[in-house]
Amino acid sequence: MEIITEPSVLGERAREWMRAGRSVGFAPTMGSLHAGHASLMALARERTEVVVASVFVNPTQFGPGEDLDAYPRDLEHDVALAERVGVDVLFAPRPEAMYAPEAATWVEVPRLARHLCGASRPTHFRGVCTVVSKLFLLVRPTLAVFGQKDWQQLAIIRRMNADLGFGVEIVGAPIVREADGLALSSRNVRLTPAERTEAVGISRGLALAGELVQRGERDAECIVAEVRARYAADMPSGVVDYLECVDPATIEPVATIAGPVLFAAAVKFSAVRLIDNRYVDMPVASR
Ligand code: AMP
């Protein structure tokens, strides 16, 4: 595996792959890699001849007072994991190599960023879109893999890719979870043991939302109220940032469930903010 830190070197490599007609798969990450990230790389490995992964804690997607400095970093571990999964090139640039001090361009998809994480982190997705655009222009991937754990991000990247004509095949990968259901996240290591025990409540509450839909409940507000009550009981030290039922494609709130919906939650334990979601479709008979 080759480790590249200079954008110009990655760009040169990508031009070589293009000239040779090789397909390129790409998995962008912020590092502190876990099995969720590995699943994205493995998916790319199955589908393309060259696999690129990036590890970059992108400063522009963190708002003031967020955890940019505290975000876990462990490049040595990341190199070993990426190598194990069969990544060909790991791109790990310094922030100064990605952003000139005078940089003044943003890529935004505001219509899909009105709710969920876009509402609580108003500048987050323009940071994501800008860095993913820059990475797409460097790597020129045939295919790029994003996790469904960040469902709203995936929807936004699909829109951006179509609108700007990047021509990348965007692949969504299922959420990888711990045995008890907690979605894997680089931030999980920052939970205290007591918080870790409570945090399983996030996915359990979302599973309850799914069960209520299966049992015939169609009023999203009722379901959200029931899950909130469960959250309060199961996660006394968790602060719910949001818990919403939205349309999986438009990320707009749904009041009456008449088709597939997404229940999405963000819960804070001290300074650690965790997100998770559950895609729920109705039994065909009840549509
Ligand atoms: P991050 O490093 O958290 O920015 O995530 C990089 C990519 O990995 C994003 O596409 C995430 O959606 C994806 N990802 C993170 N955690 C998981 C998980 N538990 N399962 C599947 N994909 C994940």
Coordinates of C-alpha atoms and ligand atoms in Angstrom, one line a residue:
M1 CA 0.0 0.0 0.0
E2 CA 1.2 3.5 -0.9
I3 CA 0.7 6.3 1.6
I4 CA 0.4 9.7 -0.1
T5 CA 0.2 13.0 1.7
E6 CA 0.6 15.5 -1.2
P7 CA -2.5 16.2 -3.2
S8 CA -0.4 16.8 -6.4
V9 CA 1.1 13.3 -6.1
L10 CA -2.4 11.7 -5.7
G11 CA -3.6 13.7 -8.7
E12 CA -0.6 12.4 -10.8
R13 CA -1.4 8.8 -9.7
A14 CA -5.1 9.2 -10.7
R15 CA -4.1 10.5 -14.1
E16 CA -1.9 7.3 -14.6
W17 CA -4.9 5.1 -13.6
M18 CA -7.1 7.0 -16.0
R19 CA -4.7 6.7 -18.9
A20 CA -4.4 2.9 -18.2
G21 CA -8.2 2.6 -18.2
R22 CA -8.3 1.3 -14.6
S23 CA -11.5 1.5 -12.5
V24 CA -11.0 3.3 -9.2
G25 CA -13.0 2.8 -6.0
F26 CA -12.8 5.4 -3.2
A27 CA -13.7 5.5 0.5
P28 CA -13.3 8.9 2.2
T29 CA -13.0 8.8 6.0
M30 CA -11.8 10.9 9.0
G31 CA -9.7 8.0 10.3
S32 CA -9.6 6.2 13.6
L33 CA -10.8 3.4 11.3
H34 CA -13.1 0.7 12.5
A35 CA -15.0 -2.2 10.9
G36 CA -17.6 0.2 9.5
H37 CA -14.9 2.0 7.5
A38 CA -13.4 -1.4 6.6
S39 CA -16.7 -2.5 5.1
L40 CA -16.7 0.5 2.7
M41 CA -13.1 -0.3 1.6
A42 CA -14.0 -4.0 1.2
L43 CA -17.0 -3.0 -1.0
A44 CA -14.7 -0.9 -3.2
R45 CA -12.2 -3.8 -3.3
E46 CA -14.8 -6.1 -4.7
R47 CA -15.9 -3.7 -7.4
T48 CA -12.8 -1.9 -8.7
E49 CA -9.3 -2.5 -9.8
V50 CA -7.7 0.3 -7.7
V51 CA -8.9 1.2 -4.2
V52 CA -8.1 4.6 -2.6
A53 CA -9.1 5.5 1.0
S54 CA -8.5 8.9 2.5
V55 CA -8.0 9.7 6.2
F56 CA -8.5 13.4 6.7
V57 CA -10.1 15.1 9.8
N58 CA -11.6 17.9 7.7
P59 CA -11.6 21.1 9.7
T60 CA -14.3 22.8 7.6
Q61 CA -17.0 20.4 8.6
F62 CA -16.6 21.2 12.3
G63 CA -18.4 24.2 13.7
P64 CA -17.1 26.5 16.4
G65 CA -17.0 24.7 19.8
E66 CA -17.3 21.3 18.1
D67 CA -14.7 18.5 18.7
L68 CA -12.2 19.1 15.9
D69 CA -9.2 19.1 18.4
A70 CA -10.6 16.2 20.4
Y71 CA -11.5 14.0 17.4
P72 CA -9.5 10.7 17.7
R73 CA -6.5 10.4 15.4
D74 CA -4.4 7.2 15.0
L75 CA -2.7 7.1 11.6
E76 CA -0.5 4.0 12.5
H77 CA -3.6 2.0 13.3
D78 CA -5.3 3.3 10.1
V79 CA -2.4 2.3 7.9
A80 CA -2.5 -1.2 9.3
L81 CA -6.3 -1.6 8.9
A82 CA -6.3 -0.2 5.4
E83 CA -3.5 -2.5 4.4
R84 CA -5.3 -5.5 5.8
V85 CA -8.5 -4.7 3.8
G86 CA -6.4 -4.4 0.6
V87 CA -6.4 -0.7 0.0
D88 CA -3.9 0.3 -2.7
V89 CA -3.4 4.0 -1.8
L90 CA -4.1 5.7 1.5
F91 CA -4.3 9.5 1.2
A92 CA -3.6 11.3 4.4
P93 CA -3.0 15.0 3.7
R94 CA -2.2 17.8 6.2
P95 CA -5.0 20.4 6.5
E96 CA -2.7 23.1 5.0
A97 CA -2.3 20.9 1.9
M98 CA -6.0 20.8 1.3
Y99 CA -7.0 24.4 2.1
A100 CA -5.0 27.5 1.1
P101 CA -5.3 30.3 3.7
E102 CA -7.1 32.4 1.0
A103 CA -9.6 29.6 0.0
A104 CA -13.0 31.0 -0.5
T105 CA -15.1 28.5 -2.4
W106 CA -17.9 26.3 -0.9
V107 CA -20.1 23.6 -2.4
E108 CA -23.5 23.4 -0.8
V109 CA -26.8 21.5 -1.1
P110 CA -28.9 23.6 1.3
R111 CA -32.3 22.0 0.4
L112 CA -31.2 18.6 1.8
A113 CA -29.5 20.2 4.8
R114 CA -32.5 21.8 6.5
H115 CA -33.2 19.0 9.0
L116 CA -31.4 16.5 11.2
C117 CA -27.6 17.2 11.4
G118 CA -27.9 20.1 9.0
A119 CA -30.2 21.9 11.5
S120 CA -28.0 21.3 14.5
R121 CA -24.7 21.8 12.6
P122 CA -25.5 24.6 10.1
T123 CA -22.0 24.7 8.4
H124 CA -21.3 21.0 8.6
F125 CA -22.5 19.8 5.2
R126 CA -21.0 22.6 3.2
G127 CA -17.7 21.5 4.7
V128 CA -18.4 17.9 3.8
C129 CA -19.5 18.8 0.2
T130 CA -16.5 21.0 -0.3
V131 CA -14.0 18.4 0.8
V132 CA -15.7 15.5 -1.0
S133 CA -15.7 17.6 -4.2
K134 CA -12.0 18.3 -3.8
L135 CA -11.3 14.6 -3.2
F136 CA -13.4 13.5 -6.2
L137 CA -11.4 16.0 -8.4
L138 CA -8.1 14.5 -7.1
V139 CA -9.0 10.8 -7.1
R140 CA -11.4 10.8 -10.1
P141 CA -13.1 7.7 -8.8
T142 CA -15.3 5.4 -10.8
L143 CA -17.2 4.6 -7.6
A144 CA -17.2 6.0 -4.1
V145 CA -18.6 4.3 -1.0
F146 CA -20.4 6.1 1.8
G147 CA -22.0 4.6 4.9
Q148 CA -25.7 4.7 5.5
K149 CA -24.9 5.6 9.1
D150 CA -24.6 9.1 7.8
W151 CA -27.8 8.8 5.8
Q152 CA -28.3 12.6 5.3
Q153 CA -24.7 12.9 4.1
L154 CA -25.2 10.1 1.6
A155 CA -28.4 11.8 0.2
I156 CA -26.5 15.1 -0.1
I157 CA -23.5 13.6 -1.8
R158 CA -25.8 11.8 -4.3
R159 CA -27.5 15.1 -5.1
M160 CA -24.1 17.0 -5.4
N161 CA -22.6 14.3 -7.6
A162 CA -25.6 14.5 -10.0
D163 CA -25.9 18.3 -10.0
L164 CA -22.1 18.9 -10.6
G165 CA -21.8 16.0 -13.0
F166 CA -18.9 14.2 -11.3
G167 CA -20.1 11.0 -12.9
V168 CA -19.1 8.9 -9.8
E169 CA -21.2 5.8 -9.0
I170 CA -22.2 6.5 -5.4
V171 CA -22.7 3.3 -3.3
G172 CA -24.4 3.3 0.1
A173 CA -23.1 0.7 2.6
P174 CA -25.1 -0.8 5.5
I175 CA -24.5 0.3 9.1
V176 CA -22.0 -1.9 10.9
R177 CA -22.9 -2.3 14.6
E178 CA -21.4 -3.7 17.8
A179 CA -22.9 -7.0 19.0
D180 CA -25.4 -5.1 21.2
G181 CA -26.5 -2.8 18.4
L182 CA -24.5 0.4 19.0
A183 CA -23.5 1.8 15.6
L184 CA -19.7 1.8 15.2
S185 CA -18.2 5.3 15.4
S186 CA -14.7 6.7 15.8
R187 CA -16.2 8.7 18.6
N188 CA -17.3 5.7 20.7
V189 CA -13.9 5.4 22.2
R190 CA -14.5 8.8 23.9
L191 CA -17.5 7.4 25.9
T192 CA -17.1 6.5 29.6
P193 CA -18.0 2.9 30.4
A194 CA -21.2 4.0 31.9
E195 CA -22.1 6.1 28.9
R196 CA -21.2 3.2 26.6
T197 CA -23.7 1.0 28.5
E198 CA -26.4 3.6 28.0
A199 CA -25.5 4.4 24.4
V200 CA -27.0 1.1 23.2
G201 CA -30.3 2.8 24.0
I202 CA -30.0 4.9 20.8
S203 CA -30.4 1.9 18.4
R204 CA -32.9 0.2 20.7
G205 CA -35.1 3.2 20.6
L206 CA -34.9 3.3 16.8
A207 CA -35.7 -0.4 16.6
L208 CA -38.8 0.4 18.7
A209 CA -39.8 3.0 16.2
G210 CA -39.6 0.3 13.5
E211 CA -41.7 -2.1 15.6
L212 CA -44.4 0.5 16.1
V213 CA -44.7 1.0 12.3
Q214 CA -44.9 -2.8 11.8
R215 CA -47.7 -2.9 14.4
G216 CA -49.7 -0.4 12.4
E217 CA -48.9 3.0 13.9
R218 CA -48.9 5.6 11.2
D219 CA -48.6 8.8 13.3
A220 CA -44.9 9.8 13.3
E221 CA -45.4 12.2 16.2
C222 CA -46.8 9.4 18.4
I223 CA -43.9 7.1 17.5
V224 CA -41.3 9.9 18.2
A225 CA -42.9 10.6 21.6
E226 CA -42.8 7.0 22.6
V227 CA -39.1 6.6 21.5
R228 CA -38.3 9.9 23.4
A229 CA -39.9 8.4 26.5
R230 CA -37.8 5.3 26.1
Y231 CA -34.6 7.4 25.6
A232 CA -35.3 9.3 28.8
A233 CA -35.7 6.1 30.7
D234 CA -32.8 4.2 29.1
M235 CA -30.3 7.0 28.7
P236 CA -30.5 9.3 31.7
S237 CA -27.1 10.9 30.9
G238 CA -27.9 11.3 27.2
V239 CA -29.1 14.6 25.8
V240 CA -31.2 14.1 22.6
D241 CA -30.1 16.6 20.0
Y242 CA -32.8 15.4 17.6
L243 CA -35.1 12.5 17.0
E244 CA -37.1 12.8 13.8
C245 CA -39.1 10.8 11.2
V246 CA -38.2 12.0 7.7
D247 CA -38.6 11.1 4.1
P248 CA -35.4 9.0 3.2
A249 CA -34.9 10.8 -0.1
T250 CA -35.9 14.5 0.6
I251 CA -34.9 14.5 4.4
E252 CA -38.2 16.4 5.0
P253 CA -40.3 15.6 8.1
V254 CA -43.1 13.1 7.7
A255 CA -46.3 13.4 9.7
T256 CA -48.3 10.4 8.5
I257 CA -46.4 7.3 7.5
A258 CA -47.5 6.1 4.1
G259 CA -44.3 4.7 2.6
P260 CA -40.7 4.2 3.6
V261 CA -39.4 6.5 6.3
L262 CA -36.2 7.2 8.1
F263 CA -36.0 7.5 11.9
A264 CA -32.9 9.4 12.7
A265 CA -31.4 10.4 16.1
A266 CA -28.5 12.3 17.5
V267 CA -27.7 12.0 21.2
K268 CA -25.0 13.7 23.2
F269 CA -23.1 12.1 26.1
S270 CA -21.0 14.9 27.6
A271 CA -19.1 16.2 24.7
V272 CA -19.6 13.1 22.5
R273 CA -22.4 13.4 19.9
L274 CA -23.5 10.1 18.4
I275 CA -25.8 9.6 15.4
D276 CA -27.8 6.6 14.2
N277 CA -30.8 5.9 12.0
R278 CA -33.2 3.2 10.9
Y279 CA -34.8 2.9 7.5
V280 CA -38.4 1.5 8.0
D281 CA -40.6 0.3 5.2
M282 CA -44.2 -0.8 5.8
P283 CA -45.5 -4.3 5.2
V284 CA -46.7 -4.3 1.5
A285 CA -50.2 -5.5 2.6
S286 CA -50.8 -2.3 4.7
R287 CA -49.9 0.3 2.1
Ligands
AMP1 P1 -16.2 9.2 9.2 O1 -14.8 8.7 9.3 O2 -17.0 9.0 10.5 O3 -16.4 10.5 8.6 O4 -16.9 8.1 8.3 C1 -16.4 7.9 7.0 C2 -17.3 7.0 6.2 O5 -17.6 5.8 7.0 C3 -18.7 7.6 6.0 O6 -19.2 7.3 4.8 C4 -19.5 7.0 7.1 O7 -20.9 6.9 6.8 C5 -18.9 5.6 7.1 N1 -19.2 4.9 8.4 C6 -18.9 5.4 9.7 N2 -19.3 4.6 10.6 C7 -20.0 3.5 10.0 C8 -20.6 2.3 10.4 N3 -20.8 2.0 11.7 N4 -21.1 1.5 9.4 C9 -21.0 1.8 8.1 N5 -20.4 2.9 7.6 C10 -19.9 3.8 8.6

